[in-house]
JSON list of C-alpha atoms in Angstrom, two decimals:
[
{"chain": "F", "resi": 1, "resn": "LEU", "atom": "CA", "xyz": [-46.79, -92.55, -136.83]},
{"chain": "F", "resi": 2, "resn": "GLN", "atom": "CA", "xyz": [-45.17, -89.56, -135.17]},
{"chain": "F", "resi": 3, "resn": "LEU", "atom": "CA", "xyz": [-45.40, -87.01, -132.50]},
{"chain": "F", "resi": 4, "resn": "VAL", "atom": "CA", "xyz": [-44.38, -83.44, -133.59]},
{"chain": "F", "resi": 5, "resn": "GLU", "atom": "CA", "xyz": [-43.95, -80.68, -131.11]},
{"chain": "F", "resi": 6, "resn": "SER", "atom": "CA", "xyz": [-44.12, -76.98, -131.85]},
{"chain": "F", "resi": 7, "resn": "GLY", "atom": "CA", "xyz": [-44.24, -73.64, -130.18]},
{"chain": "F", "resi": 8, "resn": "GLY", "atom": "CA", "xyz": [-40.82, -73.21, -128.99]},
{"chain": "F", "resi": 9, "resn": "GLY", "atom": "CA", "xyz": [-38.73, -70.20, -129.25]},
{"chain": "F", "resi": 10, "resn": "LEU", "atom": "CA", "xyz": [-36.83, -67.29, -127.65]},
{"chain": "F", "resi": 11, "resn": "VAL", "atom": "CA", "xyz": [-38.66, -65.43, -125.07]},
{"chain": "F", "resi": 12, "resn": "GLN", "atom": "CA", "xyz": [-37.72, -62.97, -122.29]},
{"chain": "F", "resi": 13, "resn": "SER", "atom": "CA", "xyz": [-37.65, -63.83, -118.71]},
{"chain": "F", "resi": 14, "resn": "GLY", "atom": "CA", "xyz": [-41.34, -63.59, -117.17]},
{"chain": "F", "resi": 15, "resn": "GLU", "atom": "CA", "xyz": [-43.04, -64.16, -120.72]},
{"chain": "F", "resi": 16, "resn": "SER", "atom": "CA", "xyz": [-44.95, -67.02, -121.58]},
{"chain": "F", "resi": 17, "resn": "LEU", "atom": "CA", "xyz": [-44.97, -69.83, -124.32]},
{"chain": "F", "resi": 18, "resn": "ARG", "atom": "CA", "xyz": [-47.34, -72.51, -125.37]},
{"chain": "F", "resi": 19, "resn": "LEU", "atom": "CA", "xyz": [-46.13, -75.76, -126.76]},
{"chain": "F", "resi": 20, "resn": "SER", "atom": "CA", "xyz": [-48.03, -78.25, -128.83]},
{"chain": "F", "resi": 21, "resn": "CYS", "atom": "CA", "xyz": [-47.58, -81.78, -129.29]},
{"chain": "F", "resi": 22, "resn": "ARG", "atom": "CA", "xyz": [-49.77, -83.19, -132.20]},
{"chain": "F", "resi": 23, "resn": "ALA", "atom": "CA", "xyz": [-49.87, -86.80, -133.12]},
{"chain": "F", "resi": 24, "resn": "SER", "atom": "CA", "xyz": [-50.33, -88.15, -136.63]},
{"chain": "F", "resi": 25, "resn": "GLY", "atom": "CA", "xyz": [-51.03, -91.77, -137.52]},
{"chain": "F", "resi": 26, "resn": "PHE", "atom": "CA", "xyz": [-52.37, -93.08, -134.39]},
{"chain": "F", "resi": 27, "resn": "THR", "atom": "CA", "xyz": [-54.94, -91.90, -131.91]},
{"chain": "F", "resi": 28, "resn": "LEU", "atom": "CA", "xyz": [-53.46, -89.74, -128.83]},
{"chain": "F", "resi": 29, "resn": "GLU", "atom": "CA", "xyz": [-56.50, -90.45, -126.84]},
{"chain": "F", "resi": 30, "resn": "ASP", "atom": "CA", "xyz": [-55.33, -93.90, -126.29]},
{"chain": "F", "resi": 31, "resn": "TYR", "atom": "CA", "xyz": [-52.10, -92.74, -124.34]},
{"chain": "F", "resi": 32, "resn": "ALA", "atom": "CA", "xyz": [-51.39, -90.61, -121.25]},
{"chain": "F", "resi": 33, "resn": "ILE", "atom": "CA", "xyz": [-48.94, -87.81, -122.57]},
{"chain": "F", "resi": 34, "resn": "ALA", "atom": "CA", "xyz": [-46.02, -86.42, -120.62]},
{"chain": "F", "resi": 35, "resn": "TRP", "atom": "CA", "xyz": [-43.70, -83.76, -121.45]},
{"chain": "F", "resi": 36, "resn": "PHE", "atom": "CA", "xyz": [-39.99, -83.76, -120.72]},
{"chain": "F", "resi": 37, "resn": "ARG", "atom": "CA", "xyz": [-37.14, -81.34, -121.06]},
{"chain": "F", "resi": 38, "resn": "GLN", "atom": "CA", "xyz": [-33.22, -81.60, -121.52]},
{"chain": "F", "resi": 39, "resn": "ALA", "atom": "CA", "xyz": [-31.54, -78.64, -120.48]},
{"chain": "F", "resi": 40, "resn": "PRO", "atom": "CA", "xyz": [-27.57, -77.98, -121.27]},
{"chain": "F", "resi": 41, "resn": "GLY", "atom": "CA", "xyz": [-25.63, -79.86, -118.76]},
{"chain": "F", "resi": 42, "resn": "LYS", "atom": "CA", "xyz": [-28.55, -81.00, -116.64]},
{"chain": "F", "resi": 43, "resn": "GLU", "atom": "CA", "xyz": [-30.38, -84.46, -116.72]},
{"chain": "F", "resi": 44, "resn": "TYR", "atom": "CA", "xyz": [-33.45, -85.20, -118.84]},
{"chain": "F", "resi": 45, "resn": "GLU", "atom": "CA", "xyz": [-36.37, -84.89, -116.47]},
{"chain": "F", "resi": 46, "resn": "GLY", "atom": "CA", "xyz": [-40.25, -85.03, -116.74]},
{"chain": "F", "resi": 47, "resn": "VAL", "atom": "CA", "xyz": [-42.28, -81.74, -116.10]},
{"chain": "F", "resi": 48, "resn": "SER", "atom": "CA", "xyz": [-45.87, -82.60, -116.67]},
{"chain": "F", "resi": 49, "resn": "CYS", "atom": "CA", "xyz": [-48.16, -85.50, -117.52]},
{"chain": "F", "resi": 50, "resn": "ILE", "atom": "CA", "xyz": [-52.00, -85.60, -118.43]},
{"chain": "F", "resi": 51, "resn": "ASP", "atom": "CA", "xyz": [-53.79, -89.08, -118.30]},
{"chain": "F", "resi": 52, "resn": "SER", "atom": "CA", "xyz": [-55.67, -90.19, -121.57]},
{"chain": "F", "resi": 53, "resn": "SER", "atom": "CA", "xyz": [-59.00, -88.43, -120.50]},
{"chain": "F", "resi": 54, "resn": "GLY", "atom": "CA", "xyz": [-57.58, -85.08, -119.55]},
{"chain": "F", "resi": 55, "resn": "ARG", "atom": "CA", "xyz": [-58.96, -85.21, -115.96]},
{"chain": "F", "resi": 56, "resn": "THR", "atom": "CA", "xyz": [-55.91, -85.96, -114.23]},
{"chain": "F", "resi": 57, "resn": "THR", "atom": "CA", "xyz": [-52.63, -83.80, -114.65]},
{"chain": "F", "resi": 58, "resn": "VAL", "atom": "CA", "xyz": [-49.41, -84.17, -112.59]},
{"chain": "F", "resi": 59, "resn": "TYR", "atom": "CA", "xyz": [-46.52, -81.54, -112.30]},
{"chain": "F", "resi": 60, "resn": "ARG", "atom": "CA", "xyz": [-43.16, -81.51, -110.89]},
{"chain": "F", "resi": 61, "resn": "GLY", "atom": "CA", "xyz": [-42.97, -79.62, -107.81]},
{"chain": "F", "resi": 62, "resn": "PHE", "atom": "CA", "xyz": [-40.41, -77.35, -108.90]},
{"chain": "F", "resi": 63, "resn": "LEU", "atom": "CA", "xyz": [-42.64, -75.78, -111.46]},
{"chain": "F", "resi": 64, "resn": "ARG", "atom": "CA", "xyz": [-44.32, -74.00, -108.66]},
{"chain": "F", "resi": 65, "resn": "GLY", "atom": "CA", "xyz": [-47.60, -73.84, -110.63]},
{"chain": "F", "resi": 66, "resn": "ARG", "atom": "CA", "xyz": [-46.07, -72.25, -113.66]},
{"chain": "F", "resi": 67, "resn": "PHE", "atom": "CA", "xyz": [-46.93, -74.79, -116.30]},
{"chain": "F", "resi": 68, "resn": "THR", "atom": "CA", "xyz": [-50.50, -76.01, -117.36]},
{"chain": "F", "resi": 69, "resn": "ILE", "atom": "CA", "xyz": [-50.70, -79.16, -119.46]},
{"chain": "F", "resi": 70, "resn": "SER", "atom": "CA", "xyz": [-54.04, -79.94, -121.61]},
{"chain": "F", "resi": 71, "resn": "ARG", "atom": "CA", "xyz": [-55.12, -82.08, -124.49]},
{"chain": "F", "resi": 72, "resn": "ASN", "atom": "CA", "xyz": [-57.73, -82.01, -127.03]},
{"chain": "F", "resi": 73, "resn": "ASN", "atom": "CA", "xyz": [-58.39, -85.44, -128.07]},
{"chain": "F", "resi": 74, "resn": "ALA", "atom": "CA", "xyz": [-60.73, -84.32, -131.05]},
{"chain": "F", "resi": 75, "resn": "GLU", "atom": "CA", "xyz": [-57.56, -82.42, -132.49]},
{"chain": "F", "resi": 76, "resn": "ASN", "atom": "CA", "xyz": [-55.24, -85.39, -131.52]},
{"chain": "F", "resi": 77, "resn": "GLN", "atom": "CA", "xyz": [-53.03, -82.92, -129.73]},
{"chain": "F", "resi": 78, "resn": "ALA", "atom": "CA", "xyz": [-51.48, -81.92, -126.11]},
{"chain": "F", "resi": 79, "resn": "ASN", "atom": "CA", "xyz": [-50.49, -78.76, -125.08]},
{"chain": "F", "resi": 80, "resn": "LEU", "atom": "CA", "xyz": [-48.03, -77.20, -122.53]},
{"chain": "F", "resi": 81, "resn": "GLN", "atom": "CA", "xyz": [-48.83, -73.54, -121.41]},
{"chain": "F", "resi": 82, "resn": "MET", "atom": "CA", "xyz": [-45.67, -71.99, -119.71]},
{"chain": "F", "resi": 83, "resn": "TYR", "atom": "CA", "xyz": [-46.02, -68.85, -117.80]},
{"chain": "F", "resi": 84, "resn": "ARG", "atom": "CA", "xyz": [-43.53, -66.69, -115.93]},
{"chain": "F", "resi": 85, "resn": "LEU", "atom": "CA", "xyz": [-40.62, -68.33, -117.82]},
{"chain": "F", "resi": 86, "resn": "LYS", "atom": "CA", "xyz": [-37.00, -68.18, -116.25]},
{"chain": "F", "resi": 87, "resn": "PRO", "atom": "CA", "xyz": [-33.62, -68.83, -117.76]},
{"chain": "F", "resi": 88, "resn": "ASP", "atom": "CA", "xyz": [-33.69, -72.11, -116.20]},
{"chain": "F", "resi": 89, "resn": "ASP", "atom": "CA", "xyz": [-36.62, -73.14, -118.04]},
{"chain": "F", "resi": 90, "resn": "THR", "atom": "CA", "xyz": [-34.23, -73.05, -121.08]},
{"chain": "F", "resi": 91, "resn": "ALA", "atom": "CA", "xyz": [-34.41, -76.60, -122.75]},
{"chain": "F", "resi": 92, "resn": "VAL", "atom": "CA", "xyz": [-35.30, -78.68, -125.56]},
{"chain": "F", "resi": 93, "resn": "TYR", "atom": "CA", "xyz": [-38.92, -79.84, -124.63]},
{"chain": "F", "resi": 94, "resn": "ASN", "atom": "CA", "xyz": [-40.27, -83.15, -125.99]},
{"chain": "F", "resi": 95, "resn": "CYS", "atom": "CA", "xyz": [-43.62, -85.00, -125.53]},
{"chain": "F", "resi": 96, "resn": "ARG", "atom": "CA", "xyz": [-43.91, -88.78, -125.31]},
{"chain": "F", "resi": 97, "resn": "THR", "atom": "CA", "xyz": [-46.90, -91.12, -124.78]},
{"chain": "F", "resi": 98, "resn": "VAL", "atom": "CA", "xyz": [-46.83, -93.20, -121.66]},
{"chain": "F", "resi": 99, "resn": "ASP", "atom": "CA", "xyz": [-49.24, -95.83, -120.35]},
{"chain": "F", "resi": 100, "resn": "TYR", "atom": "CA", "xyz": [-50.21, -93.85, -117.38]},
{"chain": "F", "resi": 101, "resn": "CYS", "atom": "CA", "xyz": [-49.03, -90.91, -115.33]},
{"chain": "F", "resi": 102, "resn": "ARG", "atom": "CA", "xyz": [-46.52, -91.97, -112.38]},
{"chain": "F", "resi": 103, "resn": "ASN", "atom": "CA", "xyz": [-45.23, -89.90, -109.63]},
{"chain": "F", "resi": 104, "resn": "THR", "atom": "CA", "xyz": [-41.89, -91.72, -109.77]},
{"chain": "F", "resi": 105, "resn": "TRP", "atom": "CA", "xyz": [-41.60, -90.00, -113.28]},
{"chain": "F", "resi": 106, "resn": "THR", "atom": "CA", "xyz": [-40.00, -93.16, -114.89]},
{"chain": "F", "resi": 107, "resn": "TRP", "atom": "CA", "xyz": [-41.34, -95.38, -117.35]},
{"chain": "F", "resi": 108, "resn": "SER", "atom": "CA", "xyz": [-39.77, -98.45, -118.95]},
{"chain": "F", "resi": 109, "resn": "SER", "atom": "CA", "xyz": [-40.78, -97.83, -122.44]},
{"chain": "F", "resi": 110, "resn": "PHE", "atom": "CA", "xyz": [-42.35, -95.01, -124.63]},
{"chain": "F", "resi": 111, "resn": "ASP", "atom": "CA", "xyz": [-44.67, -96.14, -127.85]},
{"chain": "F", "resi": 112, "resn": "TYR", "atom": "CA", "xyz": [-44.17, -92.56, -129.26]},
{"chain": "F", "resi": 113, "resn": "SER", "atom": "CA", "xyz": [-41.75, -89.69, -128.79]},
{"chain": "F", "resi": 114, "resn": "GLY", "atom": "CA", "xyz": [-41.31, -86.44, -130.55]},
{"chain": "F", "resi": 115, "resn": "GLN", "atom": "CA", "xyz": [-37.99, -84.90, -131.58]},
{"chain": "F", "resi": 116, "resn": "GLY", "atom": "CA", "xyz": [-38.59, -81.84, -129.35]},
{"chain": "F", "resi": 117, "resn": "THR", "atom": "CA", "xyz": [-38.84, -77.94, -129.40]},
{"chain": "F", "resi": 118, "resn": "GLN", "atom": "CA", "xyz": [-36.12, -75.54, -128.35]},
{"chain": "F", "resi": 119, "resn": "VAL", "atom": "CA", "xyz": [-37.22, -72.91, -125.53]},
{"chain": "F", "resi": 120, "resn": "THR", "atom": "CA", "xyz": [-34.69, -70.22, -124.68]},
{"chain": "F", "resi": 121, "resn": "VAL", "atom": "CA", "xyz": [-35.63, -67.89, -121.94]},
{"chain": "F", "resi": 122, "resn": "SER", "atom": "CA", "xyz": [-33.14, -64.77, -121.94]},
{"chain": "F", "resi": 123, "resn": "SER", "atom": "CA", "xyz": [-32.87, -63.04, -118.75]}
]
């Protein structure tokens, strides 16, 4: 029973990356999915969330529309498309299952969490 992220890498400022979060051993459709990131020297923060159906998405304001979250429940997978990447986006990104998306970006627990994938954006 696990979540596994993929798609990270090293890109230049302004380029794009698509991260994937694949579930194995359980049904991802039962959960909302939130993406988080941990940058060096900065706090762990949520960046985007999508409800179980995929009809509702939530983004942190500082992203200014550069990221798009989606999911394909038939493939047991969620994705985070990142556009116009900046060096400040450099971080380890991970996905976690949540009960529902919250504007407070805080949850008391997570049933499943991935190990993360490194995104590095050079200037």
